[in-house]
């Protein structure tokens, strides 16, 4: 039996993207299709989305979606059905999905995404004639009001729902004064409803209302029961017990594959690793680094506390002292940028950086660097280490979240068993990170071991195939379908 799933997301590639959520929402329909799941995606009608739709058919309309008129447009996301909530007063604005052109969050985000959740809940509940669903799947706080509206609908919505957390750091928390404007029954204001620390918590409401919760790695699913990672929701997560699942994201082999990557000077596979050398030389030239046989570390990252860049700044002298070089691509915190510029000035020819966002360069760095540094304090899933594995750019990662689930540390047993794919370290502190760098450089000197690590990583399957199967199995279990 085909299972009909409504995927509720505030972004999805190729239409609109600010982060990893867009990759997941864009890839899911294809990933679950082989497992008997027909997925329809529903998105807010930002200008980029309605423009891509062109002259789309309106299949439903609301006189008042939290006070605004809205239409439901039907189109396509790749080869899959797409629904778009077209409400110009809410979504047709210049700027990003959540912020204006100056980067300031829209002041009425609560209303924009409550309305989106309300619309999605109506669709999930069968408001549109001829459109039925067996399950709804909401992503992050922007979609989290959908399960809540489903649960608190006058007659209730019979179908089950899944709530996925891509990053617990973003929760959609607003003052109590908005509650009266949400159009929910008064009994929704409860500890196990939308109330959260005296205000309204969107993600909290979704987590309390959904039939199951998923996050993007098994380790992160465990970590968020702990105050250090749960960001206030650890108690709730702990009470949900085995209804919390961890499913690692996949990567798109059409985009990230060293055998076909058009961004690389030289393509290669695990059988032809020697061909990477030309990419390394080109990367050294591009970054004006000294040429050499020593290890070339790379780092592609947002410059934030989450990503441990402050500790990376501390270990740079150690890395250079041991004969390493570093090329970094990133943007973010100005103080971190300044620290990186200072490190590059201290170590000309050995440390170099590019400030900004450059997709093509990020491919060249994975295809030419020897090792990629990912010292995140928390990492729900992480993509850069997966690209590193696929490209033979050995990941050196903090043992947390998806990093812990996807990188096998090169301890003696793993090396002997040919299972090692990288270096992991516990705790994002100077001593542990510096020790990991020391170990990495020593491993790099053992050519056979290093090559084996590259090959094992490159041969591991991190495509969407596995994740698609896991999501489909969960949907089936919740929908009670065989
Ligand atoms: P997060 O979503 O927390 O930033 P992930 O590792 O899950 O971390 O995903 C980051 C994605 O953004 C990866 O695809 C990475 O290559 C890309 N990325 C991050 N910073 C840059 C940059 N400065 N230039 C190009 N790509 C970047």
JSON list of N, CA and C in Angstrom, two decimals, residues 331-385:
[
{"chain": "A", "resi": 331, "resn": "UNK", "atom": "N", "xyz": [32.55, 32.12, 7.28]},
{"chain": "A", "resi": 331, "resn": "UNK", "atom": "CA", "xyz": [32.05, 33.46, 7.53]},
{"chain": "A", "resi": 331, "resn": "UNK", "atom": "C", "xyz": [31.23, 33.41, 8.81]},
{"chain": "A", "resi": 332, "resn": "UNK", "atom": "N", "xyz": [31.17, 34.55, 9.49]},
{"chain": "A", "resi": 332, "resn": "UNK", "atom": "CA", "xyz": [30.35, 34.59, 10.70]},
{"chain": "A", "resi": 332, "resn": "UNK", "atom": "C", "xyz": [30.85, 35.62, 11.68]},
{"chain": "A", "resi": 333, "resn": "UNK", "atom": "N", "xyz": [31.14, 35.17, 12.90]},
{"chain": "A", "resi": 333, "resn": "UNK", "atom": "CA", "xyz": [31.50, 36.04, 14.01]},
{"chain": "A", "resi": 333, "resn": "UNK", "atom": "C", "xyz": [32.72, 36.92, 13.66]},
{"chain": "A", "resi": 334, "resn": "UNK", "atom": "N", "xyz": [32.56, 38.26, 13.73]},
{"chain": "A", "resi": 334, "resn": "UNK", "atom": "CA", "xyz": [33.67, 39.15, 13.36]},
{"chain": "A", "resi": 334, "resn": "UNK", "atom": "C", "xyz": [34.92, 38.95, 14.23]},
{"chain": "A", "resi": 335, "resn": "UNK", "atom": "N", "xyz": [34.73, 38.65, 15.52]},
{"chain": "A", "resi": 335, "resn": "UNK", "atom": "CA", "xyz": [35.90, 38.46, 16.39]},
{"chain": "A", "resi": 335, "resn": "UNK", "atom": "C", "xyz": [36.67, 37.22, 15.96]},
{"chain": "A", "resi": 336, "resn": "UNK", "atom": "N", "xyz": [35.95, 36.18, 15.53]},
{"chain": "A", "resi": 336, "resn": "UNK", "atom": "CA", "xyz": [36.63, 34.95, 15.06]},
{"chain": "A", "resi": 336, "resn": "UNK", "atom": "C", "xyz": [37.34, 35.22, 13.74]},
{"chain": "A", "resi": 337, "resn": "UNK", "atom": "N", "xyz": [36.68, 36.00, 12.87]},
{"chain": "A", "resi": 337, "resn": "UNK", "atom": "CA", "xyz": [37.35, 36.37, 11.61]},
{"chain": "A", "resi": 337, "resn": "UNK", "atom": "C", "xyz": [38.65, 37.10, 11.90]},
{"chain": "A", "resi": 338, "resn": "UNK", "atom": "N", "xyz": [38.61, 38.04, 12.86]},
{"chain": "A", "resi": 338, "resn": "UNK", "atom": "CA", "xyz": [39.81, 38.81, 13.20]},
{"chain": "A", "resi": 338, "resn": "UNK", "atom": "C", "xyz": [40.89, 37.88, 13.73]},
{"chain": "A", "resi": 339, "resn": "UNK", "atom": "N", "xyz": [40.51, 36.93, 14.57]},
{"chain": "A", "resi": 339, "resn": "UNK", "atom": "CA", "xyz": [41.47, 35.98, 15.12]},
{"chain": "A", "resi": 339, "resn": "UNK", "atom": "C", "xyz": [42.13, 35.15, 14.03]},
{"chain": "A", "resi": 340, "resn": "UNK", "atom": "N", "xyz": [41.34, 34.78, 13.03]},
{"chain": "A", "resi": 340, "resn": "UNK", "atom": "CA", "xyz": [41.88, 33.99, 11.92]},
{"chain": "A", "resi": 340, "resn": "UNK", "atom": "C", "xyz": [42.84, 34.83, 11.07]},
{"chain": "A", "resi": 341, "resn": "UNK", "atom": "N", "xyz": [42.47, 36.08, 10.84]},
{"chain": "A", "resi": 341, "resn": "UNK", "atom": "CA", "xyz": [43.38, 36.97, 10.09]},
{"chain": "A", "resi": 341, "resn": "UNK", "atom": "C", "xyz": [44.71, 37.09, 10.84]},
{"chain": "A", "resi": 342, "resn": "UNK", "atom": "N", "xyz": [44.64, 37.21, 12.17]},
{"chain": "A", "resi": 342, "resn": "UNK", "atom": "CA", "xyz": [45.86, 37.34, 12.96]},
{"chain": "A", "resi": 342, "resn": "UNK", "atom": "C", "xyz": [46.71, 36.08, 12.83]},
{"chain": "A", "resi": 343, "resn": "UNK", "atom": "N", "xyz": [46.05, 34.90, 12.85]},
{"chain": "A", "resi": 343, "resn": "UNK", "atom": "CA", "xyz": [46.80, 33.64, 12.73]},
{"chain": "A", "resi": 343, "resn": "UNK", "atom": "C", "xyz": [47.46, 33.55, 11.36]},
{"chain": "A", "resi": 344, "resn": "UNK", "atom": "N", "xyz": [46.75, 33.97, 10.33]},
{"chain": "A", "resi": 344, "resn": "UNK", "atom": "CA", "xyz": [47.33, 33.94, 8.97]},
{"chain": "A", "resi": 344, "resn": "UNK", "atom": "C", "xyz": [48.53, 34.88, 8.89]},
{"chain": "A", "resi": 345, "resn": "UNK", "atom": "N", "xyz": [48.44, 36.03, 9.57]},
{"chain": "A", "resi": 345, "resn": "UNK", "atom": "CA", "xyz": [49.55, 36.98, 9.54]},
{"chain": "A", "resi": 345, "resn": "UNK", "atom": "C", "xyz": [50.76, 36.43, 10.30]},
{"chain": "A", "resi": 346, "resn": "UNK", "atom": "N", "xyz": [50.49, 35.66, 11.36]},
{"chain": "A", "resi": 346, "resn": "UNK", "atom": "CA", "xyz": [51.59, 35.04, 12.14]},
{"chain": "A", "resi": 346, "resn": "UNK", "atom": "C", "xyz": [52.28, 33.96, 11.34]},
{"chain": "A", "resi": 347, "resn": "UNK", "atom": "N", "xyz": [51.52, 33.28, 10.46]},
{"chain": "A", "resi": 347, "resn": "UNK", "atom": "CA", "xyz": [52.05, 32.10, 9.76]},
{"chain": "A", "resi": 347, "resn": "UNK", "atom": "C", "xyz": [51.89, 32.24, 8.26]},
{"chain": "A", "resi": 348, "resn": "UNK", "atom": "N", "xyz": [52.55, 33.21, 7.65]},
{"chain": "A", "resi": 348, "resn": "UNK", "atom": "CA", "xyz": [52.38, 33.37, 6.21]},
{"chain": "A", "resi": 348, "resn": "UNK", "atom": "C", "xyz": [52.85, 32.12, 5.47]},
{"chain": "A", "resi": 349, "resn": "UNK", "atom": "N", "xyz": [52.08, 31.72, 4.48]},
{"chain": "A", "resi": 349, "resn": "UNK", "atom": "CA", "xyz": [52.45, 30.52, 3.72]},
{"chain": "A", "resi": 349, "resn": "UNK", "atom": "C", "xyz": [52.02, 29.23, 4.38]},
{"chain": "A", "resi": 350, "resn": "UNK", "atom": "N", "xyz": [51.57, 29.32, 5.62]},
{"chain": "A", "resi": 350, "resn": "UNK", "atom": "CA", "xyz": [51.18, 28.08, 6.34]},
{"chain": "A", "resi": 350, "resn": "UNK", "atom": "C", "xyz": [49.72, 28.12, 6.79]},
{"chain": "A", "resi": 351, "resn": "UNK", "atom": "N", "xyz": [49.19, 29.30, 6.97]},
{"chain": "A", "resi": 351, "resn": "UNK", "atom": "CA", "xyz": [47.78, 29.44, 7.33]},
{"chain": "A", "resi": 351, "resn": "UNK", "atom": "C", "xyz": [47.16, 30.49, 6.41]},
{"chain": "A", "resi": 352, "resn": "UNK", "atom": "N", "xyz": [46.05, 30.13, 5.76]},
{"chain": "A", "resi": 352, "resn": "UNK", "atom": "CA", "xyz": [45.42, 31.09, 4.85]},
{"chain": "A", "resi": 352, "resn": "UNK", "atom": "C", "xyz": [43.91, 30.95, 4.94]},
{"chain": "A", "resi": 353, "resn": "UNK", "atom": "N", "xyz": [43.19, 32.03, 4.67]},
{"chain": "A", "resi": 353, "resn": "UNK", "atom": "CA", "xyz": [41.73, 31.92, 4.77]},
{"chain": "A", "resi": 353, "resn": "UNK", "atom": "C", "xyz": [41.02, 32.71, 3.68]},
{"chain": "A", "resi": 354, "resn": "UNK", "atom": "N", "xyz": [39.79, 32.28, 3.46]},
{"chain": "A", "resi": 354, "resn": "UNK", "atom": "CA", "xyz": [38.86, 33.02, 2.61]},
{"chain": "A", "resi": 354, "resn": "UNK", "atom": "C", "xyz": [37.62, 33.27, 3.46]},
{"chain": "A", "resi": 355, "resn": "UNK", "atom": "N", "xyz": [37.26, 34.53, 3.59]},
{"chain": "A", "resi": 355, "resn": "UNK", "atom": "CA", "xyz": [36.04, 34.85, 4.32]},
{"chain": "A", "resi": 355, "resn": "UNK", "atom": "C", "xyz": [34.91, 34.97, 3.30]},
{"chain": "A", "resi": 356, "resn": "UNK", "atom": "N", "xyz": [33.83, 34.24, 3.54]},
{"chain": "A", "resi": 356, "resn": "UNK", "atom": "CA", "xyz": [32.70, 34.30, 2.62]},
{"chain": "A", "resi": 356, "resn": "UNK", "atom": "C", "xyz": [32.09, 32.92, 2.45]},
{"chain": "A", "resi": 357, "resn": "UNK", "atom": "N", "xyz": [31.09, 32.83, 1.59]},
{"chain": "A", "resi": 357, "resn": "UNK", "atom": "CA", "xyz": [30.43, 31.56, 1.31]},
{"chain": "A", "resi": 357, "resn": "UNK", "atom": "C", "xyz": [30.70, 31.21, -0.14]},
{"chain": "A", "resi": 358, "resn": "UNK", "atom": "N", "xyz": [31.37, 30.10, -0.40]},
{"chain": "A", "resi": 358, "resn": "UNK", "atom": "CA", "xyz": [31.79, 29.77, -1.75]},
{"chain": "A", "resi": 358, "resn": "UNK", "atom": "C", "xyz": [31.64, 28.25, -1.96]},
{"chain": "A", "resi": 359, "resn": "UNK", "atom": "N", "xyz": [30.52, 27.89, -2.57]},
{"chain": "A", "resi": 359, "resn": "UNK", "atom": "CA", "xyz": [30.20, 26.47, -2.76]},
{"chain": "A", "resi": 359, "resn": "UNK", "atom": "C", "xyz": [31.28, 25.74, -3.58]},
{"chain": "A", "resi": 360, "resn": "UNK", "atom": "N", "xyz": [31.71, 26.34, -4.69]},
{"chain": "A", "resi": 360, "resn": "UNK", "atom": "CA", "xyz": [32.69, 25.69, -5.56]},
{"chain": "A", "resi": 360, "resn": "UNK", "atom": "C", "xyz": [34.01, 25.48, -4.84]},
{"chain": "A", "resi": 361, "resn": "UNK", "atom": "N", "xyz": [34.45, 26.51, -4.11]},
{"chain": "A", "resi": 361, "resn": "UNK", "atom": "CA", "xyz": [35.70, 26.37, -3.36]},
{"chain": "A", "resi": 361, "resn": "UNK", "atom": "C", "xyz": [35.59, 25.28, -2.31]},
{"chain": "A", "resi": 362, "resn": "UNK", "atom": "N", "xyz": [34.40, 25.15, -1.70]},
{"chain": "A", "resi": 362, "resn": "UNK", "atom": "CA", "xyz": [34.25, 24.10, -0.68]},
{"chain": "A", "resi": 362, "resn": "UNK", "atom": "C", "xyz": [34.46, 22.71, -1.30]},
{"chain": "A", "resi": 363, "resn": "UNK", "atom": "N", "xyz": [34.08, 22.53, -2.55]},
{"chain": "A", "resi": 363, "resn": "UNK", "atom": "CA", "xyz": [34.32, 21.26, -3.24]},
{"chain": "A", "resi": 363, "resn": "UNK", "atom": "C", "xyz": [35.83, 21.07, -3.47]},
{"chain": "A", "resi": 364, "resn": "UNK", "atom": "N", "xyz": [36.49, 22.13, -3.91]},
{"chain": "A", "resi": 364, "resn": "UNK", "atom": "CA", "xyz": [37.93, 22.01, -4.19]},
{"chain": "A", "resi": 364, "resn": "UNK", "atom": "C", "xyz": [38.71, 21.72, -2.92]},
{"chain": "A", "resi": 365, "resn": "UNK", "atom": "N", "xyz": [38.23, 22.23, -1.79]},
{"chain": "A", "resi": 365, "resn": "UNK", "atom": "CA", "xyz": [38.92, 21.99, -0.53]},
{"chain": "A", "resi": 365, "resn": "UNK", "atom": "C", "xyz": [38.76, 20.53, -0.09]},
{"chain": "A", "resi": 366, "resn": "UNK", "atom": "N", "xyz": [37.57, 19.98, -0.28]},
{"chain": "A", "resi": 366, "resn": "UNK", "atom": "CA", "xyz": [37.36, 18.56, 0.06]},
{"chain": "A", "resi": 366, "resn": "UNK", "atom": "C", "xyz": [38.16, 17.66, -0.88]},
{"chain": "A", "resi": 367, "resn": "UNK", "atom": "N", "xyz": [38.30, 18.11, -2.13]},
{"chain": "A", "resi": 367, "resn": "UNK", "atom": "CA", "xyz": [38.99, 17.28, -3.13]},
{"chain": "A", "resi": 367, "resn": "UNK", "atom": "C", "xyz": [40.50, 17.43, -3.12]},
{"chain": "A", "resi": 368, "resn": "UNK", "atom": "N", "xyz": [41.05, 18.41, -2.36]},
{"chain": "A", "resi": 368, "resn": "UNK", "atom": "CA", "xyz": [42.50, 18.62, -2.36]},
{"chain": "A", "resi": 368, "resn": "UNK", "atom": "C", "xyz": [43.12, 18.58, -0.97]},
{"chain": "A", "resi": 369, "resn": "UNK", "atom": "N", "xyz": [42.30, 18.84, 0.07]},
{"chain": "A", "resi": 369, "resn": "UNK", "atom": "CA", "xyz": [42.84, 18.83, 1.43]},
{"chain": "A", "resi": 369, "resn": "UNK", "atom": "C", "xyz": [43.11, 17.40, 1.90]},
{"chain": "A", "resi": 370, "resn": "UNK", "atom": "N", "xyz": [44.03, 17.28, 2.87]},
{"chain": "A", "resi": 370, "resn": "UNK", "atom": "CA", "xyz": [44.30, 15.94, 3.42]},
{"chain": "A", "resi": 370, "resn": "UNK", "atom": "C", "xyz": [43.34, 15.60, 4.54]},
{"chain": "A", "resi": 371, "resn": "UNK", "atom": "N", "xyz": [43.00, 16.59, 5.35]},
{"chain": "A", "resi": 371, "resn": "UNK", "atom": "CA", "xyz": [42.12, 16.32, 6.51]},
{"chain": "A", "resi": 371, "resn": "UNK", "atom": "C", "xyz": [41.24, 17.53, 6.75]},
{"chain": "A", "resi": 372, "resn": "UNK", "atom": "N", "xyz": [39.98, 17.27, 7.15]},
{"chain": "A", "resi": 372, "resn": "UNK", "atom": "CA", "xyz": [39.07, 18.39, 7.42]},
{"chain": "A", "resi": 372, "resn": "UNK", "atom": "C", "xyz": [38.76, 18.46, 8.91]},
{"chain": "A", "resi": 373, "resn": "UNK", "atom": "N", "xyz": [38.87, 19.66, 9.46]},
{"chain": "A", "resi": 373, "resn": "UNK", "atom": "CA", "xyz": [38.68, 19.85, 10.90]},
{"chain": "A", "resi": 373, "resn": "UNK", "atom": "C", "xyz": [37.23, 20.23, 11.20]},
{"chain": "A", "resi": 374, "resn": "UNK", "atom": "N", "xyz": [36.60, 19.50, 12.13]},
{"chain": "A", "resi": 374, "resn": "UNK", "atom": "CA", "xyz": [35.22, 19.80, 12.53]},
{"chain": "A", "resi": 374, "resn": "UNK", "atom": "C", "xyz": [35.13, 19.74, 14.07]},
{"chain": "A", "resi": 375, "resn": "UNK", "atom": "N", "xyz": [35.58, 20.80, 14.75]},
{"chain": "A", "resi": 375, "resn": "UNK", "atom": "CA", "xyz": [35.61, 20.77, 16.22]},
{"chain": "A", "resi": 375, "resn": "UNK", "atom": "C", "xyz": [34.33, 21.29, 16.87]},
{"chain": "A", "resi": 376, "resn": "UNK", "atom": "N", "xyz": [33.17, 20.82, 16.41]},
{"chain": "A", "resi": 376, "resn": "UNK", "atom": "CA", "xyz": [31.89, 21.37, 16.89]},
{"chain": "A", "resi": 376, "resn": "UNK", "atom": "C", "xyz": [31.60, 21.02, 18.35]},
{"chain": "A", "resi": 377, "resn": "UNK", "atom": "N", "xyz": [31.05, 21.97, 19.08]},
{"chain": "A", "resi": 377, "resn": "UNK", "atom": "CA", "xyz": [30.62, 21.68, 20.46]},
{"chain": "A", "resi": 377, "resn": "UNK", "atom": "C", "xyz": [29.36, 20.83, 20.44]},
{"chain": "A", "resi": 378, "resn": "UNK", "atom": "N", "xyz": [28.48, 21.11, 19.50]},
{"chain": "A", "resi": 378, "resn": "UNK", "atom": "CA", "xyz": [27.36, 20.19, 19.25]},
{"chain": "A", "resi": 378, "resn": "UNK", "atom": "C", "xyz": [27.11, 20.18, 17.75]},
{"chain": "A", "resi": 379, "resn": "UNK", "atom": "N", "xyz": [26.64, 19.04, 17.25]},
{"chain": "A", "resi": 379, "resn": "UNK", "atom": "CA", "xyz": [26.45, 18.90, 15.81]},
{"chain": "A", "resi": 379, "resn": "UNK", "atom": "C", "xyz": [25.34, 17.89, 15.57]},
{"chain": "A", "resi": 380, "resn": "UNK", "atom": "N", "xyz": [24.10, 18.36, 15.34]},
{"chain": "A", "resi": 380, "resn": "UNK", "atom": "CA", "xyz": [22.98, 17.42, 15.19]},
{"chain": "A", "resi": 380, "resn": "UNK", "atom": "C", "xyz": [23.30, 16.31, 14.19]},
{"chain": "A", "resi": 381, "resn": "UNK", "atom": "N", "xyz": [23.79, 16.66, 13.01]},
{"chain": "A", "resi": 381, "resn": "UNK", "atom": "CA", "xyz": [24.23, 15.63, 12.05]},
{"chain": "A", "resi": 381, "resn": "UNK", "atom": "C", "xyz": [25.59, 16.02, 11.50]},
{"chain": "A", "resi": 382, "resn": "UNK", "atom": "N", "xyz": [25.65, 17.16, 10.83]},
{"chain": "A", "resi": 382, "resn": "UNK", "atom": "CA", "xyz": [26.91, 17.59, 10.21]},
{"chain": "A", "resi": 382, "resn": "UNK", "atom": "C", "xyz": [27.00, 17.04, 8.80]},
{"chain": "A", "resi": 383, "resn": "UNK", "atom": "N", "xyz": [27.40, 17.88, 7.87]},
{"chain": "A", "resi": 383, "resn": "UNK", "atom": "CA", "xyz": [27.56, 17.43, 6.49]},
{"chain": "A", "resi": 383, "resn": "UNK", "atom": "C", "xyz": [29.02, 17.44, 6.07]},
{"chain": "A", "resi": 384, "resn": "UNK", "atom": "N", "xyz": [29.79, 18.41, 6.59]},
{"chain": "A", "resi": 384, "resn": "UNK", "atom": "CA", "xyz": [31.15, 18.55, 6.06]},
{"chain": "A", "resi": 384, "resn": "UNK", "atom": "C", "xyz": [32.00, 17.30, 6.33]},
{"chain": "A", "resi": 385, "resn": "UNK", "atom": "N", "xyz": [31.74, 16.61, 7.45]},
{"chain": "A", "resi": 385, "resn": "UNK", "atom": "CA", "xyz": [32.52, 15.39, 7.69]},
{"chain": "A", "resi": 385, "resn": "UNK", "atom": "C", "xyz": [32.10, 14.28, 6.73]}
]
